[in-house]
Amino acid sequence: MSLLYWLILIPLIFAVVIAFAPARQARSIATIGSFVSFGPLLAALFRFDWSNGGSLQFVASYDWIADMGVRLGVGVDSVSLLLIALTVLLGPICVICSYTAVTENVRVFYGWLTGLQAAMVGVFAATDLVGFYICFEFTLLPMYVLINLYGSKNRKRAATKFFLYTFTGSIIALAGLVYVVFHHRSLEGVWTFDIPTLAATAAQMPLQAQSLVLLALMLGFAVKVPLFPVHTWLPLAHTEAPTAGSVILAGVLLKLGTYGIYRFVLGFVPEAVIEYAALIAVLSIIGIVYAGLICWVQKDVKKLVAYSSVSHLGFCVLGLVALNSVGATGSVLYMINHGLSTGALFLCIGMIYERYHTRSMDELGGLAGVMPIWSSFMVFFVMASVGLPGLNGFVSEFMCIIGTFQSSSAWVLEGRAGAAGGSLGPWFAFAAGSGVIVAAMYLLYMTGRVVWCTARQPADYHEHPELPKDLNRREIGLLSVLAVGCLGLGVYPTPLIEAIEPSVERTLAPYQDLLEERAQRLSLDEGEG
Amino acid sequence: MTMLSMPLGALSNLVAAADGPYIATGEAPQWVALIPALPLLGAVLCLICACLNVKNKAPGYLTVGLLAGSFVTTLVAFLGGTDNYGVATIFRWIHASIGADSGTSLVSNFAFYFDGLSMLWMLFVTGLATVIGLYSSEYMSGDKGLGYCRFFFAFNVFVFSMSCLVMADNLLLLFLGWEGVGLCSYLLIGYYYKKPEAVAAAKKAFIINRIGDLGLLMAIGATFVVFGTVELRPLFEMIAAGIDANGEAIGGTWAVVVIPLLLTAGAFGKSAQLFFYVWLPDAMEGPTPVSALIHAATMVTAGVYLIARMFPLYAADDAMIALTVVAWAGAITAFWAATIEFAQYDIKRIMGYSTISQLGFMFAGLGLLGTTGAVFHVFTHAFFKATLFLCCGAVMHGFGGQLSLRRLSGVMWMKGFGITAVCMLIGCLSLSGVPFTAGYFSKDMILAQAFATPGDMIGGAYFIGLLLLLTAAMTAYYTFRVFFRVFVGPKYFEPGDDDHGDDHGDDHGDDHSHAHDAAKEEPGDALHTGFHPHAPGWAMNTAMVLLAVGTIVIASLYFVNKKEDHGWAGTMVKYSSAAYASPGLGHKGDGEKKDEAVGLLPADAEAGAVMPVSLVAEGVVADEDATAKASGTLFGYDPFKIMYYVSAVLGLIGIIAAAWFHGPKGLAGLGIGNRVEPAKVRMDAVAARFGPIPRWAENKWYVDELYHIVFVKVLLVSSHIYHAIDKLVIDGIVDLLGSLPRWLGSLLRPSQSGVLHSYATGMVAGSAVLVALIVLVALL
């Protein structure tokens, strides 16, 4: 049985066990469960043929609905495997960070949290459209429950909005995918939901059909990312979600959107992507700057970080539509890096929320003197998020920007060495780069309020019975793991870059010629004009 | 001197590269990695100390030890001469391919590039860091514990980052160092994090730097597009050949104009020039050793380094657009900052503006094609400005944080401050450019260069020279204004209300400070009534003396290899990417010497290689003599000779003016001063005649306020507007759509009335619409 089935089944089984186990045991079972997944994960990482990372491995499938060609297929290339690794790694972190934060209805909490992991792994592992879509939609349910039951004040509204908004998006994406399935059926006469097969078919569709599919898919996945202007569910959901929910949301759930764009938009409809890359890039850049500036005027520290996700994920999408290896590799790397650094920021904020029960920067601040350990971690992760070279954020951000810079037809026509065609170019890179300044503005504004200056605590503050003033060992451990990850990936990202590249190059393989053709065509048009 | 002359001998025996700027082609030894590695280790140890809650001076002494190790490593590398010049690759950092087909990939290793430029920079960076580390170990001892560890952690990370910046073999690693020093600057300016001004200043510094960094980032992107690499060596090879990655000529293309201008933006951000300078004066909120090391001697010169490092690219532009911008920006900044200094009363801020002004000189020097002068000025400035800051720090430390010119007087005559005052005097003399000081020689080279460089190469070079001369005189005046008011004259002080690093001179170890902590807890006004200034202890005194002696000694470097290379700095620059046949240099003395000198300066050997290609083609610099003709003169003399006298006179005029307006009565005021009361000077009457202008200058010409309105306020308001739009419009539409079903439902609900005739009516109406539609479609 493929390792990937284990990665899906283990959390699923543990989720069921937790649901029926005594409540006292729930958190220990969840902890064990989250660590058990490391077994198959490590085996998978070890046995994966990285030099051939572009092709699907650990492939397995079972017939499900034979008449319709629906199968339960799994298989991963390097990108999906790395995202699975991120998901599994964040598993125990989410469980352990909730020890003191969640004390009621623990079975429900840990059960859904564990079940969510199964769904997320399923999304990345599925090679069959039906399996993918089921998992994709199934992620909504646990998240809905987590926000709705364990969130803060405004949780009901946030949960509903989160559910309806992203559900609507997914339905539209489904329509696009189904269109491709029907198209395949009409061409070949057989039903299939196999993603690679469909990708090959979709790429052959005429531009108009491709554009329609692109529109549908982008609408769906852009909501999930979220891309400007369909981002407004995110700040609300993030702010209201419990810490573990925020970490999962920022760490993995948003990546379902970018993964969807990578796998389905880039993989299915290359001609349309080239046609609309500039438009998508413009939306990404607006997101980067606009959301960044909104961060700057937030009073709620969690909302600030939530908006910063919108800004950061803009880089991610931008890197993808740069349509060259540097950009797309940087973008995939960004998915992982953002999961680590923003996940860590949410953890940090969760830790002070547990102690002070406020997220308002007016009430709370100057914690450097009160919580030096926490403050050190906070500054560290802020710097990772700000894109300080040497930490992880920089590598991916830089690659996205440089990829954008390269992505111009003009470079191709000039025959530049480092050129790759595309419709972006230096000005796009410059505009996106200004987001780097904005990021410094809002993140240092936050640090200045929360970490530095004179200590401010809420008037009704009294010490948490179970938590010391500064971090305890459990919390230090959690943050240390992420800090090591951020530092490690910043100092030595080469292995990861090399792992991602084969997959990216395979995905982008159809683009090289198309882009060059386009560049030639443009120059001809210009010549005639 | 014997120590210094040994490697230099080895250097001058080398056959100079025949074509183009010097490119270090060899391999540097792997152990140069120790230079950044030791401070990194120091940072880790400080972190461990923080975890173990170490409450003594161990982190300080550990740091000093490791930095000394780093300095010794640098020195050993230096003594190895040009044999050590080259690249040392430590490990692969970022490798990313552009696309499967293109075959180009972005290669950026953790690798170090060693040539004369990086060597010179590393020498003073590690050397000064060691000395200032020693000073800080005492200065910061009031904060022993977490704060002390935090300080030295950032201090170590700073030296690590600065080493990466200076020794980087590629632009990306340079950028790592660039941002790393920015981070440390942020952490250290905001060291006193309970002071809102310090936090604001730290943030300001980081953000303004980031604006420049965007330029640098774009420059890296453009460099990669044009040259297909970000590694220095292949880059220099291509530039030397005048081609890009495709083998096409780069002269006259956008690349040689745009890339340098983008780099310049980065350099100006880090080095506080032109529009970016406003962060540096505020950065004085940091502890004084930090101001000395980071915001005077090392980090702020990173911009100068960047331009010197990438100089071949700047010089590849025939029109020299970027260099002209650099020259003018430098000169204007130098003058502008000097005008503000006239009316400042905070001695640290005066030094801060003076740093901006001196950096302006360096940039002007670079822009005027005088790389040797600029680099030498970086070197000397590092010493004398660090000395000045450490002396200011000693005063601040001794008087409870007092920095005001009006509240201190006659410090020299107070017990224990003699060493401080003498060191201060040495620093002041050097900054003012008094003959035979280090600052005199280095500044002269820049001033002379302005007149030597012809106006058709750098537009308006002559006027830049005049502006710089004026500024030089102003420099002497404002420098000695501080000295005459604070250090000599009647003894007077008002202690500051601040207890930064308030640990009265403890010559004998750590225990002493505890006794004093108790004293500090006395009622607040005890500070004013029972305050005793406490003189610097051994560590601070040693550091100040070391630097002051260094300031004196390095003046002699001007005479090392004088004939061949115009001083030691010239030798170092010759074997670096900044090698350039500066107009007027290399043509001094009689004919025999001239030939010799020309032959030895690599860039001169074939002027065309570095000189703009078109100039060669037009025969402007076809041979060496042409260069001589092309270079300008001052009063009909060789500017490099006459400047010795001109600048000496100007410097003395400045000092005499300072003595007249601010000096005390008696010998200490050169016999012309008349100050008998601490804060009453002749200048007051003069200033009064200028109306509001002195006040405007004191308020820094309201540039900060202007920026606040034009940039910060506008952005803030628009951010609030965006936020409102996001909530009301974008999210509003979503909510509207979300509530549409319910809304429709409630609209339709009355129709489900259960009354039969209304259903019938509806059916008829519906059919009618349907029929109408069909008819319409059929007709169309």
PDB file of N, CA, C and O in Angstrom, chain B residues 59-97:
ATOM      1  N   PRO B  59      30.144  38.380  28.399  1.00  0.00           N
ATOM      2  CA  PRO B  59      29.836  38.554  26.970  1.00  0.00           C
ATOM      3  C   PRO B  59      30.705  39.618  26.319  1.00  0.00           C
ATOM      4  O   PRO B  59      31.162  39.447  25.195  1.00  0.00           O
ATOM      5  N   GLY B  60      30.976  40.694  27.059  1.00  0.00           N
ATOM      6  CA  GLY B  60      31.797  41.770  26.525  1.00  0.00           C
ATOM      7  C   GLY B  60      33.204  41.301  26.243  1.00  0.00           C
ATOM      8  O   GLY B  60      33.747  41.510  25.157  1.00  0.00           O
ATOM      9  N   TYR B  61      33.798  40.636  27.231  1.00  0.00           N
ATOM     10  CA  TYR B  61      35.177  40.217  27.049  1.00  0.00           C
ATOM     11  C   TYR B  61      35.292  39.114  26.002  1.00  0.00           C
ATOM     12  O   TYR B  61      36.253  39.074  25.230  1.00  0.00           O
ATOM     13  N   LEU B  62      34.284  38.206  25.994  1.00  0.00           N
ATOM     14  CA  LEU B  62      34.264  37.182  24.951  1.00  0.00           C
ATOM     15  C   LEU B  62      34.264  37.825  23.571  1.00  0.00           C
ATOM     16  O   LEU B  62      35.022  37.442  22.677  1.00  0.00           O
ATOM     17  N   THR B  63      33.406  38.816  23.436  1.00  0.00           N
ATOM     18  CA  THR B  63      33.302  39.507  22.158  1.00  0.00           C
ATOM     19  C   THR B  63      34.625  40.127  21.765  1.00  0.00           C
ATOM     20  O   THR B  63      35.093  39.956  20.634  1.00  0.00           O
ATOM     21  N   VAL B  64      35.232  40.825  22.709  1.00  0.00           N
ATOM     22  CA  VAL B  64      36.493  41.493  22.390  1.00  0.00           C
ATOM     23  C   VAL B  64      37.522  40.467  21.949  1.00  0.00           C
ATOM     24  O   VAL B  64      38.236  40.643  20.954  1.00  0.00           O
ATOM     25  N   GLY B  65      37.578  39.340  22.675  1.00  0.00           N
ATOM     26  CA  GLY B  65      38.544  38.303  22.340  1.00  0.00           C
ATOM     27  C   GLY B  65      38.328  37.771  20.935  1.00  0.00           C
ATOM     28  O   GLY B  65      39.269  37.670  20.135  1.00  0.00           O
ATOM     29  N   LEU B  66      37.074  37.457  20.630  1.00  0.00           N
ATOM     30  CA  LEU B  66      36.790  36.872  19.320  1.00  0.00           C
ATOM     31  C   LEU B  66      37.006  37.886  18.201  1.00  0.00           C
ATOM     32  O   LEU B  66      37.524  37.547  17.131  1.00  0.00           O
ATOM     33  N   LEU B  67      36.631  39.137  18.477  1.00  0.00           N
ATOM     34  CA  LEU B  67      36.840  40.154  17.447  1.00  0.00           C
ATOM     35  C   LEU B  67      38.330  40.375  17.223  1.00  0.00           C
ATOM     36  O   LEU B  67      38.770  40.589  16.088  1.00  0.00           O
ATOM     37  N   ALA B  68      39.080  40.300  18.309  1.00  0.00           N
ATOM     38  CA  ALA B  68      40.529  40.426  18.153  1.00  0.00           C
ATOM     39  C   ALA B  68      41.035  39.290  17.276  1.00  0.00           C
ATOM     40  O   ALA B  68      41.893  39.492  16.400  1.00  0.00           O
ATOM     41  N   GLY B  69      40.478  38.107  17.485  1.00  0.00           N
ATOM     42  CA  GLY B  69      40.850  36.970  16.641  1.00  0.00           C
ATOM     43  C   GLY B  69      40.529  37.247  15.194  1.00  0.00           C
ATOM     44  O   GLY B  69      41.323  36.976  14.278  1.00  0.00           O
ATOM     45  N   SER B  70      39.384  37.826  14.974  1.00  0.00           N
ATOM     46  CA  SER B  70      38.962  38.175  13.625  1.00  0.00           C
ATOM     47  C   SER B  70      39.927  39.190  13.011  1.00  0.00           C
ATOM     48  O   SER B  70      40.305  39.084  11.841  1.00  0.00           O
ATOM     49  N   PHE B  71      40.332  40.156  13.840  1.00  0.00           N
ATOM     50  CA  PHE B  71      41.259  41.180  13.356  1.00  0.00           C
ATOM     51  C   PHE B  71      42.613  40.570  13.008  1.00  0.00           C
ATOM     52  O   PHE B  71      43.201  40.883  11.967  1.00  0.00           O
ATOM     53  N   VAL B  72      43.065  39.682  13.877  1.00  0.00           N
ATOM     54  CA  VAL B  72      44.364  39.044  13.618  1.00  0.00           C
ATOM     55  C   VAL B  72      44.298  38.242  12.324  1.00  0.00           C
ATOM     56  O   VAL B  72      45.214  38.291  11.494  1.00  0.00           O
ATOM     57  N   THR B  73      43.189  37.539  12.125  1.00  0.00           N
ATOM     58  CA  THR B  73      43.024  36.787  10.879  1.00  0.00           C
ATOM     59  C   THR B  73      43.120  37.721   9.682  1.00  0.00           C
ATOM     60  O   THR B  73      43.797  37.430   8.688  1.00  0.00           O
ATOM     61  N   THR B  74      42.438  38.854   9.787  1.00  0.00           N
ATOM     62  CA  THR B  74      42.494  39.823   8.704  1.00  0.00           C
ATOM     63  C   THR B  74      43.921  40.282   8.460  1.00  0.00           C
ATOM     64  O   THR B  74      44.381  40.396   7.323  1.00  0.00           O
ATOM     65  N   LEU B  75      44.601  40.528   9.576  1.00  0.00           N
ATOM     66  CA  LEU B  75      45.970  41.024   9.479  1.00  0.00           C
ATOM     67  C   LEU B  75      46.859  39.991   8.799  1.00  0.00           C
ATOM     68  O   LEU B  75      47.682  40.325   7.933  1.00  0.00           O
ATOM     69  N   VAL B  76      46.679  38.729   9.172  1.00  0.00           N
ATOM     70  CA  VAL B  76      47.472  37.670   8.561  1.00  0.00           C
ATOM     71  C   VAL B  76      47.176  37.609   7.065  1.00  0.00           C
ATOM     72  O   VAL B  76      48.092  37.520   6.235  1.00  0.00           O
ATOM     73  N   ALA B  77      45.910  37.706   6.739  1.00  0.00           N
ATOM     74  CA  ALA B  77      45.541  37.699   5.322  1.00  0.00           C
ATOM     75  C   ALA B  77      46.197  38.867   4.601  1.00  0.00           C
ATOM     76  O   ALA B  77      46.698  38.745   3.489  1.00  0.00           O
ATOM     77  N   PHE B  78      46.220  40.019   5.276  1.00  0.00           N
ATOM     78  CA  PHE B  78      46.799  41.228   4.692  1.00  0.00           C
ATOM     79  C   PHE B  78      48.294  41.072   4.486  1.00  0.00           C
ATOM     80  O   PHE B  78      48.843  41.434   3.436  1.00  0.00           O
ATOM     81  N   LEU B  79      48.945  40.494   5.482  1.00  0.00           N
ATOM     82  CA  LEU B  79      50.390  40.332   5.387  1.00  0.00           C
ATOM     83  C   LEU B  79      50.770  39.346   4.291  1.00  0.00           C
ATOM     84  O   LEU B  79      51.875  39.385   3.769  1.00  0.00           O
ATOM     85  N   GLY B  80      49.840  38.487   3.932  1.00  0.00           N
ATOM     86  CA  GLY B  80      50.100  37.570   2.832  1.00  0.00           C
ATOM     87  C   GLY B  80      50.134  38.269   1.486  1.00  0.00           C
ATOM     88  O   GLY B  80      50.484  37.655   0.480  1.00  0.00           O
ATOM     89  N   GLY B  81      49.768  39.544   1.459  1.00  0.00           N
ATOM     90  CA  GLY B  81      49.826  40.305   0.214  1.00  0.00           C
ATOM     91  C   GLY B  81      48.862  39.802  -0.832  1.00  0.00           C
ATOM     92  O   GLY B  81      47.870  39.152  -0.525  1.00  0.00           O
ATOM     93  N   THR B  82      49.196  40.078  -2.068  1.00  0.00           N
ATOM     94  CA  THR B  82      48.272  39.755  -3.145  1.00  0.00           C
ATOM     95  C   THR B  82      48.121  38.253  -3.372  1.00  0.00           C
ATOM     96  O   THR B  82      47.237  37.836  -4.104  1.00  0.00           O
ATOM     97  N   ASP B  83      48.978  37.472  -2.750  1.00  0.00           N
ATOM     98  CA  ASP B  83      48.808  36.023  -2.896  1.00  0.00           C
ATOM     99  C   ASP B  83      47.455  35.581  -2.383  1.00  0.00           C
ATOM    100  O   ASP B  83      46.895  34.588  -2.837  1.00  0.00           O
ATOM    101  N   ASN B  84      46.970  36.319  -1.408  1.00  0.00           N
ATOM    102  CA  ASN B  84      45.690  35.947  -0.819  1.00  0.00           C
ATOM    103  C   ASN B  84      44.509  36.539  -1.563  1.00  0.00           C
ATOM    104  O   ASN B  84      43.368  36.351  -1.157  1.00  0.00           O
ATOM    105  N   TYR B  85      44.771  37.285  -2.614  1.00  0.00           N
ATOM    106  CA  TYR B  85      43.655  37.913  -3.311  1.00  0.00           C
ATOM    107  C   TYR B  85      42.996  36.881  -4.225  1.00  0.00           C
ATOM    108  O   TYR B  85      43.664  36.208  -5.008  1.00  0.00           O
ATOM    109  N   GLY B  86      41.711  36.802  -4.136  1.00  0.00           N
ATOM    110  CA  GLY B  86      40.994  35.837  -4.953  1.00  0.00           C
ATOM    111  C   GLY B  86      39.684  35.473  -4.312  1.00  0.00           C
ATOM    112  O   GLY B  86      39.160  36.219  -3.470  1.00  0.00           O
ATOM    113  N   VAL B  87      39.167  34.336  -4.712  1.00  0.00           N
ATOM    114  CA  VAL B  87      37.860  33.917  -4.227  1.00  0.00           C
ATOM    115  C   VAL B  87      38.014  32.694  -3.337  1.00  0.00           C
ATOM    116  O   VAL B  87      38.782  31.794  -3.657  1.00  0.00           O
ATOM    117  N   ALA B  88      37.324  32.699  -2.232  1.00  0.00           N
ATOM    118  CA  ALA B  88      37.265  31.512  -1.377  1.00  0.00           C
ATOM    119  C   ALA B  88      35.803  31.096  -1.263  1.00  0.00           C
ATOM    120  O   ALA B  88      34.985  31.849  -0.753  1.00  0.00           O
ATOM    121  N   THR B  89      35.479  29.943  -1.787  1.00  0.00           N
ATOM    122  CA  THR B  89      34.086  29.481  -1.730  1.00  0.00           C
ATOM    123  C   THR B  89      33.891  28.601  -0.504  1.00  0.00           C
ATOM    124  O   THR B  89      34.614  27.626  -0.324  1.00  0.00           O
ATOM    125  N   ILE B  90      32.931  28.982   0.305  1.00  0.00           N
ATOM    126  CA  ILE B  90      32.721  28.224   1.538  1.00  0.00           C
ATOM    127  C   ILE B  90      31.627  27.177   1.314  1.00  0.00           C
ATOM    128  O   ILE B  90      31.838  26.007   1.541  1.00  0.00           O
ATOM    129  N   PHE B  91      30.451  27.598   0.895  1.00  0.00           N
ATOM    130  CA  PHE B  91      29.438  26.603   0.534  1.00  0.00           C
ATOM    131  C   PHE B  91      28.420  27.217  -0.424  1.00  0.00           C
ATOM    132  O   PHE B  91      28.368  28.423  -0.607  1.00  0.00           O
ATOM    133  N   ARG B  92      27.658  26.317  -1.049  1.00  0.00           N
ATOM    134  CA  ARG B  92      26.646  26.785  -2.000  1.00  0.00           C
ATOM    135  C   ARG B  92      25.490  27.402  -1.245  1.00  0.00           C
ATOM    136  O   ARG B  92      24.996  26.831  -0.290  1.00  0.00           O
ATOM    137  N   TRP B  93      25.044  28.551  -1.676  1.00  0.00           N
ATOM    138  CA  TRP B  93      23.942  29.197  -0.957  1.00  0.00           C
ATOM    139  C   TRP B  93      22.670  29.109  -1.787  1.00  0.00           C
ATOM    140  O   TRP B  93      21.801  28.306  -1.519  1.00  0.00           O
ATOM    141  N   ILE B  94      22.568  29.929  -2.810  1.00  0.00           N
ATOM    142  CA  ILE B  94      21.364  29.889  -3.640  1.00  0.00           C
ATOM    143  C   ILE B  94      21.788  29.566  -5.065  1.00  0.00           C
ATOM    144  O   ILE B  94      22.574  30.290  -5.669  1.00  0.00           O
ATOM    145  N   HIS B  95      21.278  28.477  -5.572  1.00  0.00           N
ATOM    146  CA  HIS B  95      21.491  28.137  -6.972  1.00  0.00           C
ATOM    147  C   HIS B  95      20.123  27.918  -7.568  1.00  0.00           C
ATOM    148  O   HIS B  95      19.382  27.073  -7.098  1.00  0.00           O
ATOM    149  N   ALA B  96      19.803  28.648  -8.590  1.00  0.00           N
ATOM    150  CA  ALA B  96      18.486  28.443  -9.185  1.00  0.00           C
ATOM    151  C   ALA B  96      18.593  28.645 -10.679  1.00  0.00           C
ATOM    152  O   ALA B  96      19.190  29.615 -11.142  1.00  0.00           O
ATOM    153  N   SER B  97      18.019  27.730 -11.440  1.00  0.00           N
ATOM    154  CA  SER B  97      18.102  27.887 -12.887  1.00  0.00           C
ATOM    155  C   SER B  97      16.935  28.730 -13.381  1.00  0.00           C
ATOM    156  O   SER B  97      15.877  28.772 -12.771  1.00  0.00           O
TER     157      SER B  97
END
